[in-house]
Amino acid sequence: MRILDLALKDLSQIFRDKQSLLFLVAMPIVFTFFMGFAYRNVGGDPNADTRIPLAVVDPEPDAVLNKALLTRLGSSESIRVERMSEADAMDAYRKEDVAGVLVIPVEFSGQIEAGEEAQMKLIADSTSAQGQSLYQLLRVPISQLMSAVEVSREAADIVDASDMSTEQSAAFDLAWSKWSEASKVSLVKIEPAVAEENADWTGGNPYNQSSPGILVMFAIFGLVTSAQILVQEKKSRTLQRLITTNMKPWEIVAGHMLAMFTITFLQTAMLVVFGQWVLKVDYLREPLAVLLVSVTLGLWVASMGLLIGVVAKEEQQVVLYSMIAMFLFSAMGGMWFPLETAGGAFAAIGRAMPSAWAMNGYQNILIRGLGLGSIWMAVGILSMYALFFFVLAVWRFRKMEA
Amino acid sequence: MKAIEVKNLRKSFGDFAAVQDANFGADSGEVLSLLGPNGAGKSTTISMLSGLLAPTGGEASIMGHSVIKEPEAAKKSLGVVPQDIALYPDLSARENLVFWGKMYGLRGAALKQRVDEVLEIIGLADRQKDHVGKFSGGMKRRVNIGAALLHKPEVIIMDEPTVGIDPQSRRHILDNVKELNKQGMTVLYTTHYMEEAAELSDHIAIMDKGRVIAYGTHDELIQMVGEQTRIDITLNTEAEKVLALWQKAEGVSKIDALDGKVTALVDDSNRVLPRLFEAASRVDVRITSVDIQEPNLETVFLHLTGRALRD
């Protein structure tokens, strides 16, 4: 009972301080919006055309083979064709408005149909991903075009037609249409992997990253307020007075930790409700899982706050230690950006952070669409961290008492 | 059974011995003062009695319970008034008392009634809703005392409760101590004001440099000085010029200079004073005032240590 009374006293002191309320309530909401807008811009417009731009220089747009090839390219899901003069095309290439330039030579169609040699020219950076993609994407339809021409010529020879051009044209149409049908089924579509990832990593709602990210970050930053209480207790000698009552040391530690946990959990609950109703982040898809992650997050943060409160001698030290904890655990734990986008060593260290496990728990629910079973590892590791920091804090408290 | 018992109590911080083999005790219902200058070891001693510091050696008990082996039982009988104002300035006087009452295990109607009683005792019933942070030093000290009385402890330890307050508040606190003692409470009172110790105490333990150098009633301690008289002398210059001569003067047993004032312990002031005047004239030092006093606790301290007790 006295543990509860001590916690209630701490909470009453925190809630009377308007500056504390600003930190605990207003700032996390503002930052959630801010980060949400930032992620929205990173993800880009989901309706934007992500096909690879290709300038085509076509001196004979009405020629049969030119028309057939460009119609096929125009229907591609991977290439966006832009017809231009050669000069404009090269200008656009230099400005990187297009990834490559396909130059169809004059008389291309006629020469091919006549069985003569003709060659199209692709100007692209062969060392770039888009350049290589263009080469691969163009190679298939051009090969098929050549194949259809060859098939039509052979067909005309076999039937020994009197009207060669009519027979050859019909055979070409048939072969080309068969290639086109086959292509719809089997042609490999080059996915613009980076753009696709950007569009999807927040699960369609940029606040799916920013809401839990800010939630975890401000849970840690809330220590500035809650750990202060313990330092003020030491400075005002009320902590020493508490020790002169017949309360046991662990009861005193537990009372202060309960207050810190309550503050962290209330702030988390508030941000979950805000995220659910205002930002449409679907926390309630798995309410029990969200509750478990939030409780263990609160326990870890409270035990860390207790340690900071026990170690720090001055209020400024609390601010300093809390800021260090916030920046370290936020940056390395994937609060500001997903660890998947970070480098190998950074991501490996980051994944060991308790904050990363809290994020992992929330993201499993919000972004990866997983259920209760996906958060047990996160809940277990957060609980272990909470126990570690609590034991450390009690050990320091006993040393301080002596 | 003694209410407070201290046997060979020791506390060291590294090589520094803050308390060395302290021995004293107090029967139930008496006021025991620990008297000594700053740094004498008074606060360290009561910190060990109240469970804030673990003794390096020796034993101490409150109402028969060892503070080392049964700290919770000992603390149950104990109220501690710390030297600092150990209160929450952003809570009202009443909220502070309610909180501390709960920490001592009081609840419900009993808590409310006791808080009302304590507010009356400390004379702040009409200011109970005001934040402690807005109180004067004296009023804070009164709430500081009140917080230790809530659970009606059998023993109360007060660590210099009158430091830095106005005479009116000081008087109020001293009257409170007497009243609590009248109600049967055992009081351990630390002070460096000898007049407080003289006014309040049944027994006095004088501490210096970590040791209890004398223990007894006020009269017993005064008798230690014998027939000696204390003389306070003010000079027109630094005392160093004349102090060496006076130390050798016949009839002077102890002499010390502090804050521009010389305090001497002499066998017979009528015979010694002319010698002191003559010695002063020889070195061109003028005596501006002489105050001859009956022996008191200050005289006892001077007698025992050769130093003045004054702060």
Coordinates of C-alpha atoms in Angstrom, one line a residue, chain A residues 34-316:
Chain A
F34 CA 6.3 15.9 -38.1
M35 CA 7.9 12.5 -38.7
G36 CA 4.8 11.2 -40.5
F37 CA 5.1 14.0 -43.0
A38 CA 8.8 13.3 -43.4
Y39 CA 8.2 9.6 -44.2
R40 CA 5.4 10.4 -46.6
N41 CA 7.8 12.5 -48.6
V42 CA 10.4 9.7 -48.5
G43 CA 7.9 7.2 -49.8
G44 CA 6.9 9.4 -52.7
D45 CA 3.6 9.6 -54.6
P46 CA 2.2 6.0 -54.8
N47 CA 0.5 7.0 -58.2
A48 CA 3.8 8.2 -59.8
D49 CA 5.0 6.5 -63.0
T50 CA 7.9 4.3 -62.0
R51 CA 8.7 2.9 -65.5
I52 CA 12.2 3.4 -66.9
P53 CA 12.1 6.4 -69.3
L54 CA 13.4 5.7 -72.8
A55 CA 13.8 8.2 -75.6
V56 CA 13.1 6.7 -79.0
V57 CA 14.4 8.4 -82.2
D58 CA 12.1 7.0 -84.9
P59 CA 12.5 8.6 -88.4
E60 CA 9.7 6.5 -89.9
P61 CA 6.9 6.1 -87.4
D62 CA 4.6 4.6 -90.0
A63 CA 7.0 1.8 -91.1
V64 CA 5.6 -1.7 -90.3
L65 CA 8.3 -3.0 -88.0
N66 CA 8.9 0.4 -86.3
K67 CA 5.2 0.6 -85.6
A68 CA 5.0 -3.0 -84.3
L69 CA 8.0 -2.5 -82.0
L70 CA 6.9 0.8 -80.6
T71 CA 3.4 -0.4 -80.0
R72 CA 4.8 -3.3 -78.1
L73 CA 7.2 -1.1 -76.1
G74 CA 4.4 1.4 -75.5
S75 CA 2.3 -1.2 -73.7
S76 CA 5.2 -2.2 -71.5
E77 CA 4.8 -2.1 -67.7
S78 CA 8.5 -1.5 -67.3
I79 CA 9.5 1.1 -70.0
R80 CA 8.0 4.5 -70.7
V81 CA 8.6 5.5 -74.3
E82 CA 9.1 9.1 -75.2
R83 CA 9.4 9.9 -78.9
M84 CA 11.9 12.6 -79.7
S85 CA 14.3 13.9 -82.3
E86 CA 17.8 12.7 -81.9
A87 CA 19.1 16.0 -80.6
D88 CA 16.3 16.3 -78.0
A89 CA 16.8 12.7 -77.0
M90 CA 20.5 13.2 -76.4
D91 CA 19.8 16.4 -74.5
A92 CA 17.3 14.5 -72.3
Y93 CA 19.8 11.7 -71.7
R94 CA 22.5 14.2 -70.6
K95 CA 20.0 15.8 -68.2
E96 CA 19.1 12.3 -67.0
D97 CA 15.5 12.9 -67.9
V98 CA 15.6 9.5 -69.7
A99 CA 17.7 6.4 -68.8
G100 CA 18.6 5.7 -72.5
V101 CA 18.1 6.5 -76.1
L102 CA 17.0 4.0 -78.7
V103 CA 17.9 5.1 -82.2
I104 CA 16.1 3.3 -85.1
P105 CA 18.0 3.9 -88.3
V106 CA 16.4 5.2 -91.5
E107 CA 15.0 2.5 -93.7
F108 CA 15.2 0.0 -90.8
S109 CA 11.9 -1.6 -91.5
G110 CA 12.4 -1.9 -95.3
Q111 CA 15.9 -3.3 -95.0
I112 CA 14.9 -5.9 -92.5
E113 CA 11.9 -7.0 -94.6
A114 CA 14.2 -7.2 -97.6
G115 CA 16.5 -9.5 -95.6
E116 CA 19.3 -6.9 -95.4
E117 CA 21.3 -6.1 -92.3
A118 CA 20.2 -3.2 -90.2
Q119 CA 20.9 -2.4 -86.6
M120 CA 19.2 -0.3 -84.0
K121 CA 21.4 1.7 -81.5
L122 CA 20.8 1.8 -77.7
I123 CA 22.6 4.6 -75.9
A124 CA 22.6 3.9 -72.1
D125 CA 25.0 3.6 -69.2
S126 CA 25.8 -0.1 -69.1
T127 CA 27.2 0.3 -65.6
S128 CA 23.9 1.6 -64.2
A129 CA 21.0 -0.6 -63.0
Q130 CA 18.6 1.2 -65.3
G131 CA 20.9 1.0 -68.3
Q132 CA 21.3 -2.7 -67.8
S133 CA 17.5 -3.1 -67.3
L134 CA 16.8 -1.3 -70.5
Y135 CA 19.2 -3.5 -72.5
Q136 CA 17.5 -6.6 -71.1
L137 CA 14.0 -5.2 -71.6
L138 CA 14.7 -4.3 -75.2
R139 CA 16.6 -7.4 -76.1
V140 CA 13.6 -9.7 -75.9
P141 CA 11.0 -7.8 -78.0
I142 CA 13.7 -6.9 -80.7
S143 CA 14.7 -10.6 -80.9
Q144 CA 11.1 -11.6 -81.2
L145 CA 10.6 -8.9 -83.9
M146 CA 13.5 -10.3 -85.8
S147 CA 12.2 -13.8 -85.3
A148 CA 8.7 -12.9 -86.5
V149 CA 10.2 -11.3 -89.7
E150 CA 12.3 -14.5 -90.3
V151 CA 9.3 -16.7 -89.7
S152 CA 7.2 -14.7 -92.2
R153 CA 9.9 -14.8 -94.8
E154 CA 10.3 -18.6 -94.4
A155 CA 6.5 -19.1 -94.6
A156 CA 6.2 -17.1 -97.8
D157 CA 9.0 -19.3 -99.3
I158 CA 7.3 -22.5 -98.3
V159 CA 3.9 -21.7 -99.8
D160 CA 5.6 -20.3 -102.8
A161 CA 3.1 -17.5 -102.9
S162 CA 2.5 -15.5 -106.0
D163 CA 1.9 -12.3 -103.9
M164 CA 4.9 -12.5 -101.7
S165 CA 4.4 -9.3 -99.8
T166 CA 0.8 -10.1 -98.9
E167 CA 1.7 -13.6 -97.7
Q168 CA 4.7 -12.4 -95.8
S169 CA 2.8 -9.7 -94.1
A170 CA 0.1 -12.1 -93.0
A171 CA 2.7 -14.5 -91.7
F172 CA 4.5 -11.7 -89.9
D173 CA 1.3 -10.6 -88.2
L174 CA 0.6 -14.1 -87.1
A175 CA 4.1 -14.7 -85.7
W176 CA 4.3 -11.3 -84.1
S177 CA 0.9 -11.7 -82.5
K178 CA 1.9 -15.2 -81.1
W179 CA 5.1 -13.6 -79.6
S180 CA 3.1 -10.9 -78.1
E181 CA 0.6 -13.3 -76.5
A182 CA 3.4 -15.4 -75.3
S183 CA 5.2 -12.3 -73.9
K184 CA 2.2 -11.4 -71.8
V185 CA 2.5 -14.7 -70.1
S186 CA 6.1 -15.2 -69.8
L187 CA 8.0 -12.0 -70.2
V188 CA 9.8 -11.0 -67.0
K189 CA 8.8 -7.7 -65.6
I190 CA 11.6 -5.7 -64.2
E191 CA 10.4 -4.4 -60.8
P192 CA 11.9 -1.0 -59.8
A193 CA 13.0 -2.5 -56.5
V194 CA 14.0 0.7 -54.7
A195 CA 10.9 2.6 -55.6
E196 CA 8.7 -0.3 -54.7
E197 CA 10.3 -0.8 -51.3
N198 CA 9.8 2.9 -50.5
A199 CA 6.2 2.7 -51.3
D200 CA 5.6 -0.4 -49.2
W201 CA 7.9 -0.3 -46.1
T202 CA 5.4 1.7 -44.0
G203 CA 2.6 -0.7 -45.0
G204 CA 0.8 2.0 -46.9
N205 CA 0.6 4.5 -44.0
P206 CA 3.7 6.5 -43.2
Y207 CA 2.5 6.9 -39.6
N208 CA 2.9 3.1 -39.1
Q209 CA 6.6 4.0 -38.7
S210 CA 6.4 7.4 -37.2
S211 CA 3.7 6.7 -34.6
P212 CA 5.5 3.7 -32.8
G213 CA 8.9 5.4 -33.4
I214 CA 7.9 8.6 -31.6
L215 CA 6.1 6.6 -29.0
V216 CA 9.2 4.7 -28.1
M217 CA 11.4 7.7 -28.4
F218 CA 9.3 9.9 -26.1
A219 CA 8.9 7.0 -23.6
I220 CA 12.6 7.3 -23.2
F221 CA 12.6 11.1 -23.2
G222 CA 9.9 11.0 -20.5
L223 CA 12.7 10.0 -18.2
V224 CA 13.8 13.6 -18.0
T225 CA 10.6 14.2 -16.0
S226 CA 10.2 11.0 -14.0
A227 CA 13.9 10.5 -13.0
Q228 CA 14.0 14.1 -11.8
I229 CA 11.7 13.2 -9.0
L230 CA 14.2 10.8 -7.5
V231 CA 17.0 13.3 -7.8
Q232 CA 14.8 15.9 -6.2
E233 CA 14.1 13.4 -3.4
K234 CA 17.8 13.0 -2.8
K235 CA 18.6 16.7 -2.9
S236 CA 15.7 17.7 -0.6
R237 CA 16.7 14.9 1.8
T238 CA 13.2 13.4 1.6
L239 CA 14.7 10.2 0.3
Q240 CA 16.8 10.0 3.4
R241 CA 13.8 10.7 5.5
L242 CA 11.9 7.9 3.7
I243 CA 14.8 5.6 4.7
T244 CA 14.3 6.5 8.4
T245 CA 10.7 5.2 8.2
N246 CA 10.2 1.5 8.6
M247 CA 9.8 1.1 4.8
K248 CA 12.1 -1.5 3.3
P249 CA 14.6 -0.2 0.7
W250 CA 13.0 -2.3 -2.1
E251 CA 9.6 -0.8 -1.2
I252 CA 11.0 2.7 -1.7
V253 CA 12.6 1.7 -5.0
A254 CA 9.4 -0.1 -6.2
G255 CA 7.3 3.0 -5.3
H256 CA 9.3 5.3 -7.5
M257 CA 9.5 2.7 -10.3
L258 CA 5.8 2.3 -10.2
A259 CA 5.4 6.0 -10.8
M260 CA 7.8 6.0 -13.7
F261 CA 6.1 3.0 -15.2
T262 CA 2.7 4.6 -14.9
I263 CA 3.9 7.8 -16.6
T264 CA 5.5 5.9 -19.4
F265 CA 2.5 3.6 -19.9
L266 CA 0.0 6.5 -19.8
Q267 CA 2.0 8.4 -22.4
T268 CA 2.2 5.2 -24.5
A269 CA -1.5 4.6 -24.2
M270 CA -2.2 8.2 -25.1
L271 CA -0.1 7.9 -28.3
V272 CA -1.6 4.6 -29.2
V273 CA -5.1 6.1 -29.0
F274 CA -4.0 9.1 -30.9
G275 CA -2.3 6.9 -33.5
Q276 CA -5.4 4.7 -33.8
W277 CA -8.1 7.4 -34.1
V278 CA -6.3 10.3 -35.7
L279 CA -3.5 8.8 -37.8
K280 CA -5.3 5.6 -38.7
V281 CA -2.5 3.4 -37.4
D282 CA -4.2 0.1 -36.7
Y283 CA -3.0 -0.7 -33.2
L284 CA -6.3 -2.3 -32.3
R285 CA -5.8 -5.0 -35.0
E286 CA -4.0 -6.9 -32.2
P287 CA -4.8 -5.2 -29.0
L288 CA -3.4 -7.8 -26.6
A289 CA -0.1 -7.8 -28.5
V290 CA 0.1 -4.0 -28.5
L291 CA -0.7 -4.1 -24.7
L292 CA 2.1 -6.6 -24.0
V293 CA 4.7 -4.7 -26.0
S294 CA 3.6 -1.4 -24.3
V295 CA 3.8 -2.9 -20.8
T296 CA 7.2 -4.4 -21.3
L297 CA 8.4 -1.2 -23.0
G298 CA 7.2 0.7 -19.9
L299 CA 8.9 -1.6 -17.5
W300 CA 12.2 -1.3 -19.4
V301 CA 12.0 2.5 -19.6
A302 CA 11.0 2.8 -15.9
S303 CA 13.8 0.6 -14.7
M304 CA 16.3 2.6 -16.8
G305 CA 14.8 5.8 -15.4
L306 CA 15.2 4.4 -11.9
L307 CA 18.9 3.7 -12.6
I308 CA 19.4 7.3 -14.0
G309 CA 17.6 8.7 -11.0
V310 CA 19.8 6.7 -8.6
V311 CA 23.1 7.5 -10.4
A312 CA 22.5 11.2 -11.1
K313 CA 23.2 13.8 -8.4
E314 CA 21.8 16.9 -10.2
E315 CA 18.8 17.6 -12.4
Q316 CA 21.2 18.6 -15.2

